[in-house]
């Protein structure tokens, strides 16, 4: 396992010698001590990225040339997929099959943006039609510059790929700060990129705290673009700080996503997708469909089946066979989620199942998956993101009521609807005020499709061609082509 900072193509110790501890959330044991960067280290990393962009020619390479590096990184990840997935489990706690899926998706992300990099070679210019034939004009796409990327702990390598791959494809250079809790696979990404021969300074990875390393990236005046995934309050601070230098920003923030289930839905299928929508990754998912609205005609039957199925989920260490729910990522996260459950109970909600530590687990941040009912609409449990395996279930009477309840949130990341009536499903999908909508499913995520939210769930879109555009500027070039002089002043 790597432990040093990766700056300018080298593994280096932090200038001030700081370290931070990496803990296995399944056992509460220390698994690694890694470097903790400070503003001094970030300055070195940003200057390396600046040089690689301004002087060393990374943005001047053709898209096809950059694509070769991206495909080499994808191949390097696949060559070590099982090893990297195991690190993800040790670091994050998620079940191994989920981690393995994530690592495969990360490799696929680099391959996808390699393809878009190649397409840039033929699509960087657009001719503009003008009303004055004395001029020609074109719009040109160019990389923004140095991108500072700050990623969360719930999908460590995948979130890195979502930012690094499109940035490199566009011709940007990157300084990446992974979450302090889950930095191990980001460091392995640096090793893979190094083995792929990525030029020095193009990708720099600095580990450490958000208050030190993260803040230094945000504040650095030579960073042109900030890309952040995480909580709303932190996103707000990043946006405010970016305003000082008019930095470009893209923010993917929190959610409290609704899942509307109509009375014609198959109950077994609905329960499966409800569980997938909230218990995947221990519910530590920004798009988790944590507010489930069920038509009153099937509410009792669906709730009974949901509780039965939830109580059967196998909990344990993510490296054990058959485990479908691992521990929460940290002691702090465990305490926050259990406090939210207790707060819901005090507000009048019913804990229909779960909400406690499972029997036989004296170590590790384990929590039984939880179903809340009778949740007051003005309570934190209904309004705020809990970010754990906790779902609120409520009955509704009419389609209009369901839409109103679904949209009554300051968030707007995702939403889902389940119905056999295609016309109704499409109508409700259109009515949702959310950036991602699923019909008859929850949480499928494809690199090819745009990802991002409305309202307080963020700004901009990741993935697909939209993710590439996050890292491109548009330049107008207009040329005077007539042989005769302009003759306004000089007649």
Short mmCIF file of C-alpha atoms in Angstrom, two decimals:
data_model
loop_
_atom_site.label_atom_id
_atom_site.label_comp_id
_atom_site.label_asym_id
_atom_site.label_seq_id
_atom_site.Cartn_x
_atom_site.Cartn_y
_atom_site.Cartn_z
CA UNK A 1 0.00 0.00 0.00
CA UNK A 2 1.27 3.47 -0.92
CA UNK A 3 1.56 6.08 1.80
CA UNK A 4 3.41 9.10 0.39
CA UNK A 5 2.17 12.04 -1.68
CA UNK A 6 2.36 11.79 -5.47
CA UNK A 7 3.59 15.13 -6.82
CA UNK A 8 5.22 15.92 -10.15
CA UNK A 9 5.66 12.27 -11.04
CA UNK A 10 7.41 11.37 -7.78
CA UNK A 11 6.49 9.82 -4.42
CA UNK A 12 7.42 12.40 -1.80
CA UNK A 13 7.06 12.89 1.92
CA UNK A 14 5.06 15.90 3.12
CA UNK A 15 7.16 18.98 3.82
CA UNK A 16 6.01 19.18 7.44
CA UNK A 17 6.04 15.41 7.93
CA UNK A 18 2.36 15.12 8.83
CA UNK A 19 0.52 11.81 8.87
CA UNK A 20 -3.01 10.51 9.28
CA UNK A 21 -4.33 7.11 10.32
CA UNK A 22 -6.40 4.86 8.06
CA UNK A 23 -8.85 2.67 9.99
CA UNK A 24 -10.67 -0.46 8.87
CA UNK A 25 -14.33 0.28 9.73
CA UNK A 26 -15.10 -3.44 10.03
CA UNK A 27 -12.56 -4.04 12.80
CA UNK A 28 -11.64 -0.55 14.04
CA UNK A 29 -8.00 -1.52 13.51
CA UNK A 30 -5.36 0.73 11.95
CA UNK A 31 -4.44 -0.56 8.51
CA UNK A 32 -2.09 2.18 7.31
CA UNK A 33 -0.50 5.50 8.15
CA UNK A 34 -0.43 7.88 5.21
CA UNK A 35 0.95 11.33 4.53
CA UNK A 36 -0.97 14.45 5.47
CA UNK A 37 -0.31 17.32 3.10
CA UNK A 38 -0.36 20.97 4.08
CA UNK A 39 -0.61 24.16 2.03
CA UNK A 40 3.11 23.94 1.29
CA UNK A 41 2.72 20.53 -0.38
CA UNK A 42 -0.35 21.68 -2.29
CA UNK A 43 1.59 24.67 -3.58
CA UNK A 44 4.26 22.36 -4.98
CA UNK A 45 1.60 20.15 -6.55
CA UNK A 46 -0.29 23.06 -8.13
CA UNK A 47 2.91 24.54 -9.54
CA UNK A 48 3.79 21.16 -11.05
CA UNK A 49 0.33 20.95 -12.62
CA UNK A 50 0.68 24.55 -13.82
CA UNK A 51 4.01 23.82 -15.49
CA UNK A 52 2.67 20.64 -17.08
CA UNK A 53 -0.20 22.65 -18.52
CA UNK A 54 1.56 25.88 -19.49
CA UNK A 55 5.00 24.68 -20.57
CA UNK A 56 5.27 20.91 -20.92
CA UNK A 57 2.63 20.51 -23.59
CA UNK A 58 -0.08 18.28 -22.09
CA UNK A 59 -2.94 20.38 -23.58
CA UNK A 60 -1.08 20.57 -26.90
CA UNK A 61 -1.17 16.81 -27.37
CA UNK A 62 -3.83 15.54 -29.68
CA UNK A 63 -6.88 13.92 -28.15
CA UNK A 64 -5.69 10.61 -29.59
CA UNK A 65 -2.35 10.96 -27.80
CA UNK A 66 -4.04 11.69 -24.47
CA UNK A 67 -6.41 8.78 -25.10
CA UNK A 68 -3.47 6.37 -25.13
CA UNK A 69 -2.58 7.37 -21.57
CA UNK A 70 -6.20 7.07 -20.46
CA UNK A 71 -6.52 3.59 -21.95
CA UNK A 72 -3.26 2.55 -20.32
CA UNK A 73 -4.63 3.71 -16.95
CA UNK A 74 -7.84 1.73 -17.57
CA UNK A 75 -5.81 -1.37 -18.39
CA UNK A 76 -3.66 -0.87 -15.30
CA UNK A 77 -6.73 -0.68 -13.07
CA UNK A 78 -8.18 -3.85 -14.62
CA UNK A 79 -4.90 -5.71 -14.20
CA UNK A 80 -5.11 -5.09 -10.45
CA UNK A 81 -8.88 -4.98 -10.08
CA UNK A 82 -9.25 -7.58 -7.33
CA UNK A 83 -6.34 -6.15 -5.34
CA UNK A 84 -7.68 -2.59 -5.58
CA UNK A 85 -11.21 -3.73 -4.73
CA UNK A 86 -9.91 -5.44 -1.61
CA UNK A 87 -8.21 -2.19 -0.56
CA UNK A 88 -11.50 -0.38 -1.10
CA UNK A 89 -13.25 -2.83 1.25
CA UNK A 90 -10.57 -2.44 3.93
CA UNK A 91 -10.73 1.34 3.63
CA UNK A 92 -14.45 1.96 3.12
CA UNK A 93 -16.19 -1.14 4.49
CA UNK A 94 -18.45 -1.90 1.53
CA UNK A 95 -19.02 -5.53 0.48
CA UNK A 96 -16.42 -6.86 -1.93
CA UNK A 97 -18.83 -7.42 -4.86
CA UNK A 98 -19.82 -3.75 -4.68
CA UNK A 99 -16.19 -2.64 -4.52
CA UNK A 100 -15.29 -4.92 -7.43
CA UNK A 101 -18.12 -3.38 -9.47
CA UNK A 102 -16.90 0.11 -8.57
CA UNK A 103 -13.34 -0.59 -9.66
CA UNK A 104 -14.53 -2.04 -12.97
CA UNK A 105 -16.64 1.10 -13.48
CA UNK A 106 -13.61 3.29 -12.74
CA UNK A 107 -11.62 1.52 -15.45
CA UNK A 108 -14.56 1.88 -17.82
CA UNK A 109 -14.69 5.59 -17.07
CA UNK A 110 -11.11 6.06 -18.28
CA UNK A 111 -11.88 4.08 -21.44
CA UNK A 112 -15.01 6.13 -22.11
CA UNK A 113 -13.20 9.45 -21.84
CA UNK A 114 -10.38 8.13 -23.99
CA UNK A 115 -13.00 7.81 -26.71
CA UNK A 116 -14.23 11.35 -26.14
CA UNK A 117 -10.64 12.64 -26.18
CA UNK A 118 -10.21 11.14 -29.63
CA UNK A 119 -13.43 12.76 -30.79
CA UNK A 120 -12.12 16.15 -29.68
CA UNK A 121 -9.61 16.04 -32.52
CA UNK A 122 -12.45 16.46 -35.00
CA UNK A 123 -14.87 18.51 -32.89
CA UNK A 124 -12.90 21.33 -31.28
CA UNK A 125 -14.00 23.97 -33.78
CA UNK A 126 -17.42 25.15 -34.84
CA UNK A 127 -17.85 27.59 -37.74
CA UNK A 128 -20.22 30.44 -36.92
CA UNK A 129 -22.41 31.96 -39.59
CA UNK A 130 -22.17 35.78 -39.59
CA UNK A 131 -24.34 38.46 -41.21
CA UNK A 132 -21.24 40.30 -42.44
CA UNK A 133 -19.20 38.43 -45.08
CA UNK A 134 -16.16 40.59 -44.41
CA UNK A 135 -15.54 38.40 -41.35
CA UNK A 136 -15.28 34.73 -40.52
CA UNK A 137 -15.78 33.38 -37.03
CA UNK A 138 -15.36 30.12 -35.20
CA UNK A 139 -15.85 28.82 -31.66
CA UNK A 140 -12.98 26.76 -30.30
CA UNK A 141 -13.01 24.41 -27.30
CA UNK A 142 -9.92 24.55 -25.09
CA UNK A 143 -9.01 23.00 -21.71
CA UNK A 144 -9.63 25.23 -18.70
CA UNK A 145 -6.23 24.69 -17.10
CA UNK A 146 -5.36 23.29 -13.68
CA UNK A 147 -8.26 21.45 -12.05
CA UNK A 148 -8.49 20.94 -8.31
CA UNK A 149 -10.61 17.89 -7.51
CA UNK A 150 -11.87 17.02 -4.03
CA UNK A 151 -13.68 13.72 -3.66
CA UNK A 152 -15.73 11.96 -0.95
CA UNK A 153 -15.25 8.70 0.92
CA UNK A 154 -18.25 6.73 -0.29
CA UNK A 155 -16.92 5.75 -3.74
CA UNK A 156 -13.20 6.50 -3.40
CA UNK A 157 -11.70 5.33 -6.69
CA UNK A 158 -14.84 5.76 -8.77
CA UNK A 159 -15.29 9.40 -7.73
CA UNK A 160 -11.63 10.00 -8.56
CA UNK A 161 -12.19 8.53 -12.01
CA UNK A 162 -15.29 10.68 -12.57
CA UNK A 163 -13.10 13.78 -12.21
CA UNK A 164 -9.63 12.77 -13.32
CA UNK A 165 -10.62 10.97 -16.54
CA UNK A 166 -12.62 13.81 -18.18
CA UNK A 167 -10.14 16.44 -16.97
CA UNK A 168 -7.19 14.60 -18.55
CA UNK A 169 -9.20 13.89 -21.69
CA UNK A 170 -9.94 17.60 -22.06
CA UNK A 171 -6.26 18.48 -21.70
CA UNK A 172 -6.36 19.78 -18.13
CA UNK A 173 -3.87 18.89 -15.44
CA UNK A 174 -5.11 17.81 -12.01
CA UNK A 175 -4.43 18.08 -8.31
CA UNK A 176 -6.62 15.49 -6.59
CA UNK A 177 -7.38 15.35 -2.87
CA UNK A 178 -9.12 12.13 -1.79
CA UNK A 179 -11.13 11.92 1.43
CA UNK A 180 -8.96 11.60 4.51
CA UNK A 181 -10.86 8.45 5.54
CA UNK A 182 -10.43 6.60 2.25
CA UNK A 183 -7.26 7.59 0.41
CA UNK A 184 -5.70 4.20 -0.32
CA UNK A 185 -7.17 3.52 -3.75
CA UNK A 186 -6.51 7.08 -4.94
CA UNK A 187 -2.84 6.46 -4.18
CA UNK A 188 -3.05 3.24 -6.17
CA UNK A 189 -4.48 5.30 -9.05
CA UNK A 190 -1.33 7.42 -8.88
CA UNK A 191 0.76 4.25 -9.06
CA UNK A 192 -1.21 3.03 -12.08
CA UNK A 193 -0.87 6.41 -13.82
CA UNK A 194 2.86 6.42 -13.11
CA UNK A 195 3.24 2.93 -14.57
CA UNK A 196 1.28 4.12 -17.62
CA UNK A 197 3.93 6.77 -18.20
CA UNK A 198 1.70 9.77 -17.60
CA UNK A 199 3.94 12.85 -17.86
CA UNK A 200 5.13 14.41 -14.62
CA UNK A 201 2.82 17.03 -13.16
CA UNK A 202 -0.26 16.01 -15.15
CA UNK A 203 -1.79 14.17 -12.18
CA UNK A 204 -0.85 15.00 -8.60
CA UNK A 205 -2.45 13.36 -5.56
CA UNK A 206 -2.24 14.92 -2.12
CA UNK A 207 -3.72 13.17 0.88
CA UNK A 208 -4.68 14.82 4.15
CA UNK A 209 -7.48 16.72 5.81
CA UNK A 210 -10.04 18.89 4.12
CA UNK A 211 -9.20 21.81 6.37
CA UNK A 212 -5.53 21.75 5.38
CA UNK A 213 -4.95 20.12 1.98
CA UNK A 214 -8.47 20.64 0.67
CA UNK A 215 -8.64 24.28 1.69
CA UNK A 216 -5.24 24.94 0.16
CA UNK A 217 -6.47 23.66 -3.21
CA UNK A 218 -9.60 25.80 -2.97
CA UNK A 219 -7.62 28.92 -2.09
CA UNK A 220 -4.74 28.50 -4.54
CA UNK A 221 -4.85 31.24 -7.15
CA UNK A 222 -3.23 29.09 -9.84
CA UNK A 223 -6.08 26.57 -9.76
CA UNK A 224 -8.51 27.40 -12.57
CA UNK A 225 -11.30 24.93 -11.84
CA UNK A 226 -12.71 23.27 -8.71
CA UNK A 227 -14.66 20.02 -8.86
CA UNK A 228 -16.18 18.79 -5.61
CA UNK A 229 -18.44 15.97 -4.51
CA UNK A 230 -19.63 16.01 -0.92
CA UNK A 231 -21.93 17.75 1.52
CA UNK A 232 -23.99 20.85 0.85
CA UNK A 233 -22.42 22.99 3.59
CA UNK A 234 -18.91 22.29 2.31
CA UNK A 235 -20.03 22.87 -1.27
CA UNK A 236 -21.44 26.25 -0.28
CA UNK A 237 -18.11 27.24 1.28
CA UNK A 238 -16.23 26.13 -1.83
CA UNK A 239 -18.53 28.16 -4.04
CA UNK A 240 -18.04 31.24 -1.86
CA UNK A 241 -14.26 30.83 -1.87
CA UNK A 242 -14.18 30.29 -5.63
CA UNK A 243 -16.01 33.58 -6.15
CA UNK A 244 -12.91 35.50 -5.04
CA UNK A 245 -10.92 34.39 -8.09
CA UNK A 246 -13.96 33.64 -10.30
CA UNK A 247 -12.88 30.00 -10.45
CA UNK A 248 -15.00 27.62 -12.48
CA UNK A 249 -16.86 25.21 -10.19
CA UNK A 250 -18.84 22.01 -10.51
CA UNK A 251 -20.53 20.70 -7.38
CA UNK A 252 -22.29 17.39 -6.76
CA UNK A 253 -23.84 17.71 -3.33
CA UNK A 254 -26.39 16.01 -1.10
CA UNK A 255 -29.80 14.55 -1.73
CA UNK A 256 -32.99 13.35 -0.10
CA UNK A 257 -34.35 11.57 -3.09
CA UNK A 258 -37.96 10.33 -3.35
CA UNK A 259 -39.18 6.99 -4.70
CA UNK A 260 -42.87 6.96 -5.65
CA UNK A 261 -44.49 3.51 -5.88
CA UNK A 262 -47.97 3.31 -7.42
CA UNK A 263 -50.57 0.66 -6.65
CA UNK A 264 -50.09 -1.21 -9.93
CA UNK A 265 -46.44 -1.94 -9.15
CA UNK A 266 -45.31 -5.49 -8.46
CA UNK A 267 -44.62 -5.54 -4.72
CA UNK A 268 -41.68 -7.94 -4.90
CA UNK A 269 -39.99 -5.86 -7.58
CA UNK A 270 -40.74 -2.65 -5.71
CA UNK A 271 -39.23 -3.97 -2.47
CA UNK A 272 -36.10 -5.12 -4.31
CA UNK A 273 -35.56 -1.68 -5.87
CA UNK A 274 -36.40 0.16 -2.64
CA UNK A 275 -33.72 -1.86 -0.84
CA UNK A 276 -31.21 -1.37 -3.65
CA UNK A 277 -31.96 2.33 -3.59
CA UNK A 278 -31.15 2.79 0.12
CA UNK A 279 -29.05 -0.11 1.43
CA UNK A 280 -26.44 -0.27 -1.36
CA UNK A 281 -23.12 1.02 0.01
CA UNK A 282 -24.69 1.11 3.49
CA UNK A 283 -26.94 3.94 2.33
CA UNK A 284 -23.90 6.21 2.04
CA UNK A 285 -25.01 7.38 -1.37
CA UNK A 286 -25.84 10.97 -2.28
CA UNK A 287 -28.58 9.84 -4.67
CA UNK A 288 -30.09 7.23 -2.30
CA UNK A 289 -33.88 7.11 -2.59
CA UNK A 290 -34.39 7.58 1.13
CA UNK A 291 -37.99 8.92 1.03
CA UNK A 292 -40.32 6.19 -0.22
CA UNK A 293 -43.89 7.19 -1.04
CA UNK A 294 -46.26 4.24 -1.47
CA UNK A 295 -49.85 4.35 -2.67
CA UNK A 296 -52.20 3.67 0.22
CA UNK A 297 -53.81 0.70 -1.56
CA UNK A 298 -50.60 -1.36 -1.28
CA UNK A 299 -48.87 0.42 1.59
CA UNK A 300 -49.48 -2.20 4.31
CA UNK A 301 -48.54 -5.16 2.12
CA UNK A 302 -45.44 -3.50 0.76
CA UNK A 303 -44.29 -2.34 4.20
CA UNK A 304 -44.70 -5.85 5.65
CA UNK A 305 -42.67 -7.34 2.81
CA UNK A 306 -40.03 -4.62 3.04
CA UNK A 307 -39.51 -5.26 6.77
CA UNK A 308 -39.28 -9.02 6.20
CA UNK A 309 -36.70 -8.64 3.45
CA UNK A 310 -34.71 -5.97 5.29
CA UNK A 311 -34.37 -8.19 8.36
CA UNK A 312 -32.83 -10.93 6.20
CA UNK A 313 -29.97 -8.84 4.82
CA UNK A 314 -26.64 -10.42 5.74
CA UNK A 315 -24.48 -7.98 7.69
CA UNK A 316 -20.74 -8.39 8.17
CA UNK A 317 -17.20 -7.74 7.04
CA UNK A 318 -17.24 -6.88 3.35
CA UNK A 319 -14.60 -9.51 2.63
CA UNK A 320 -16.89 -12.33 3.80
CA UNK A 321 -18.93 -14.25 1.25
CA UNK A 322 -22.59 -13.36 1.02
CA UNK A 323 -22.37 -10.09 2.97
CA UNK A 324 -24.69 -7.44 1.54
CA UNK A 325 -24.29 -4.74 4.19
CA UNK A 326 -20.95 -3.74 5.64
CA UNK A 327 -20.11 -1.23 8.38
CA UNK A 328 -20.50 2.50 8.11
CA UNK A 329 -17.28 4.22 7.11
CA UNK A 330 -16.25 5.63 10.49
CA UNK A 331 -17.15 6.05 14.14
CA UNK A 332 -18.26 9.60 13.46
CA UNK A 333 -20.57 8.49 10.67
CA UNK A 334 -21.99 5.73 12.86
CA UNK A 335 -22.71 8.21 15.63
CA UNK A 336 -24.33 10.67 13.25
CA UNK A 337 -26.62 8.06 11.72
CA UNK A 338 -27.66 6.55 15.05
CA UNK A 339 -28.30 10.07 16.38
CA UNK A 340 -30.53 10.75 13.38
CA UNK A 341 -32.53 7.59 14.09
CA UNK A 342 -32.95 8.56 17.73
CA UNK A 343 -33.96 12.06 16.65
CA UNK A 344 -36.61 10.58 14.37
CA UNK A 345 -37.94 8.46 17.22
CA UNK A 346 -38.18 11.50 19.49
CA UNK A 347 -39.98 13.42 16.75
CA UNK A 348 -42.68 10.75 16.64
CA UNK A 349 -41.49 8.35 13.98
CA UNK A 350 -41.78 4.59 14.38
CA UNK A 351 -38.70 2.42 13.93
CA UNK A 352 -40.35 -0.44 12.07
CA UNK A 353 -37.12 -2.44 11.96
CA UNK A 354 -33.40 -2.02 12.51
CA UNK A 355 -31.89 1.09 14.06
CA UNK A 356 -29.52 -0.74 16.40
CA UNK A 357 -26.17 -2.49 16.34
CA UNK A 358 -26.61 -6.09 15.18
CA UNK A 359 -26.05 -8.82 17.74
CA UNK A 360 -22.60 -10.36 17.84
CA UNK A 361 -20.77 -7.30 16.48
CA UNK A 362 -18.77 -5.80 19.32
CA UNK A 363 -16.25 -4.19 16.97
CA UNK A 364 -16.82 -2.25 13.78
CA UNK A 365 -19.31 0.46 12.88
CA UNK A 366 -22.20 -1.85 12.08
CA UNK A 367 -25.85 -0.80 12.01
CA UNK A 368 -28.93 -2.83 11.19
CA UNK A 369 -30.72 -1.50 8.10
CA UNK A 370 -33.57 0.69 9.28
CA UNK A 371 -37.12 1.39 8.13
CA UNK A 372 -38.90 4.42 9.60
CA UNK A 373 -42.65 5.01 9.38
CA UNK A 374 -44.99 7.72 10.71
CA UNK A 375 -42.21 10.22 10.03
CA UNK A 376 -43.40 13.83 10.52
CA UNK A 377 -42.94 15.89 7.38
CA UNK A 378 -41.28 18.67 9.36
CA UNK A 379 -38.78 16.37 11.09
CA UNK A 380 -35.08 16.17 10.26
CA UNK A 381 -35.48 12.50 9.36
CA UNK A 382 -37.76 13.44 6.47
CA UNK A 383 -35.96 16.64 5.46
CA UNK A 384 -32.24 16.08 6.01
CA UNK A 385 -29.83 13.66 4.38
CA UNK A 386 -28.98 10.91 6.88
CA UNK A 387 -26.38 9.17 4.67
CA UNK A 388 -26.85 5.74 6.14
CA UNK A 389 -29.05 2.63 5.70
CA UNK A 390 -32.19 4.43 6.82
CA UNK A 391 -35.37 4.76 4.73
CA UNK A 392 -38.55 6.72 5.51
CA UNK A 393 -41.77 5.19 4.18
CA UNK A 394 -45.03 7.11 3.84
CA UNK A 395 -48.41 6.48 2.19
CA UNK A 396 -50.03 8.79 -0.38
CA UNK A 397 -53.51 8.97 -1.92
CA UNK A 398 -53.19 10.64 -5.33
CA UNK A 399 -50.62 11.23 -8.03
CA UNK A 400 -50.76 14.97 -7.35
CA UNK A 401 -50.03 14.43 -3.65
CA UNK A 402 -47.12 12.12 -4.45
CA UNK A 403 -45.52 14.67 -6.78
CA UNK A 404 -46.00 17.46 -4.26
CA UNK A 405 -44.42 15.43 -1.47
CA UNK A 406 -41.59 14.27 -3.74
CA UNK A 407 -40.68 17.80 -4.81
CA UNK A 408 -41.06 19.33 -1.35
CA UNK A 409 -37.33 19.33 -0.65
CA UNK A 410 -34.48 21.77 -1.01
CA UNK A 411 -32.59 18.94 -2.71
CA UNK A 412 -33.07 17.73 -6.24
CA UNK A 413 -30.41 15.18 -7.09
CA UNK A 414 -32.48 12.12 -7.98
CA UNK A 415 -35.99 10.66 -7.95
CA UNK A 416 -37.65 7.38 -8.92
CA UNK A 417 -41.12 6.21 -9.86
CA UNK A 418 -42.52 2.69 -10.19
CA UNK A 419 -45.65 1.87 -12.18
CA UNK A 420 -46.77 -0.50 -14.93
CA UNK A 421 -48.55 2.44 -16.56
CA UNK A 422 -45.86 3.83 -18.86
CA UNK A 423 -47.75 7.03 -19.58
CA UNK A 424 -48.15 7.77 -15.88
CA UNK A 425 -44.53 6.90 -15.14
CA UNK A 426 -43.31 9.27 -17.83
CA UNK A 427 -45.69 11.98 -16.63
CA UNK A 428 -44.45 11.72 -13.05
CA UNK A 429 -40.82 11.56 -14.19
CA UNK A 430 -41.35 14.79 -16.07
CA UNK A 431 -42.90 16.41 -12.98
CA UNK A 432 -39.98 15.57 -10.68
CA UNK A 433 -37.64 18.48 -9.95
CA UNK A 434 -34.48 16.41 -10.01
CA UNK A 435 -31.46 16.01 -12.25
CA UNK A 436 -31.59 12.21 -12.36
CA UNK A 437 -34.85 10.25 -12.68
CA UNK A 438 -35.32 6.49 -12.69
CA UNK A 439 -38.41 4.64 -13.89
CA UNK A 440 -39.07 1.17 -12.44
CA UNK A 441 -35.62 1.07 -10.83
CA UNK A 442 -33.31 3.02 -8.52
CA UNK A 443 -29.61 3.89 -8.71
CA UNK A 444 -28.44 2.49 -12.07
CA UNK A 445 -25.58 4.76 -13.11
CA UNK A 446 -23.98 4.81 -16.53
CA UNK A 447 -20.83 6.67 -17.53
CA UNK A 448 -22.53 7.73 -20.75
CA UNK A 449 -25.40 9.63 -19.09
CA UNK A 450 -25.31 13.03 -17.31
CA UNK A 451 -25.12 13.08 -13.52
CA UNK A 452 -25.99 16.04 -11.31
CA UNK A 453 -28.76 17.77 -9.43
CA UNK A 454 -31.24 20.61 -9.26
CA UNK A 455 -31.59 23.09 -6.39
CA UNK A 456 -29.15 22.58 -3.50
CA UNK A 457 -27.93 19.29 -4.92
CA UNK A 458 -25.30 20.97 -7.01
CA UNK A 459 -24.13 22.84 -10.09
CA UNK A 460 -23.03 21.32 -13.38
CA UNK A 461 -23.06 17.75 -14.64
CA UNK A 462 -20.57 14.92 -14.50
CA UNK A 463 -20.30 11.87 -16.77
CA UNK A 464 -21.09 11.59 -20.46
CA UNK A 465 -20.06 14.40 -22.77
CA UNK A 466 -21.33 16.79 -20.10
CA UNK A 467 -18.53 15.67 -17.80
CA UNK A 468 -15.96 16.52 -20.47
CA UNK A 469 -17.49 19.96 -20.99
CA UNK A 470 -16.87 20.68 -17.29
CA UNK A 471 -13.19 21.01 -18.19
CA UNK A 472 -13.45 22.96 -21.44
CA UNK A 473 -13.64 26.68 -22.18
CA UNK A 474 -15.16 28.17 -25.33
CA UNK A 475 -13.13 30.74 -27.27
CA UNK A 476 -14.42 32.91 -30.12
CA UNK A 477 -11.95 33.61 -32.96
CA UNK A 478 -13.14 36.14 -35.51
CA UNK A 479 -11.08 37.13 -38.55
CA UNK A 480 -11.30 40.09 -40.92
CA UNK A 481 -10.92 38.56 -44.40
CA UNK A 482 -11.59 41.42 -46.79
CA UNK A 483 -8.63 42.92 -48.71
CA UNK A 484 -9.92 46.50 -48.48
CA UNK A 485 -9.06 48.48 -45.32
CA UNK A 486 -11.63 48.97 -42.58
CA UNK A 487 -11.45 52.71 -43.07
CA UNK A 488 -13.31 53.97 -40.04
CA UNK A 489 -10.64 56.38 -38.81
CA UNK A 490 -8.02 56.07 -41.53
CA UNK A 491 -9.90 57.21 -44.64
#
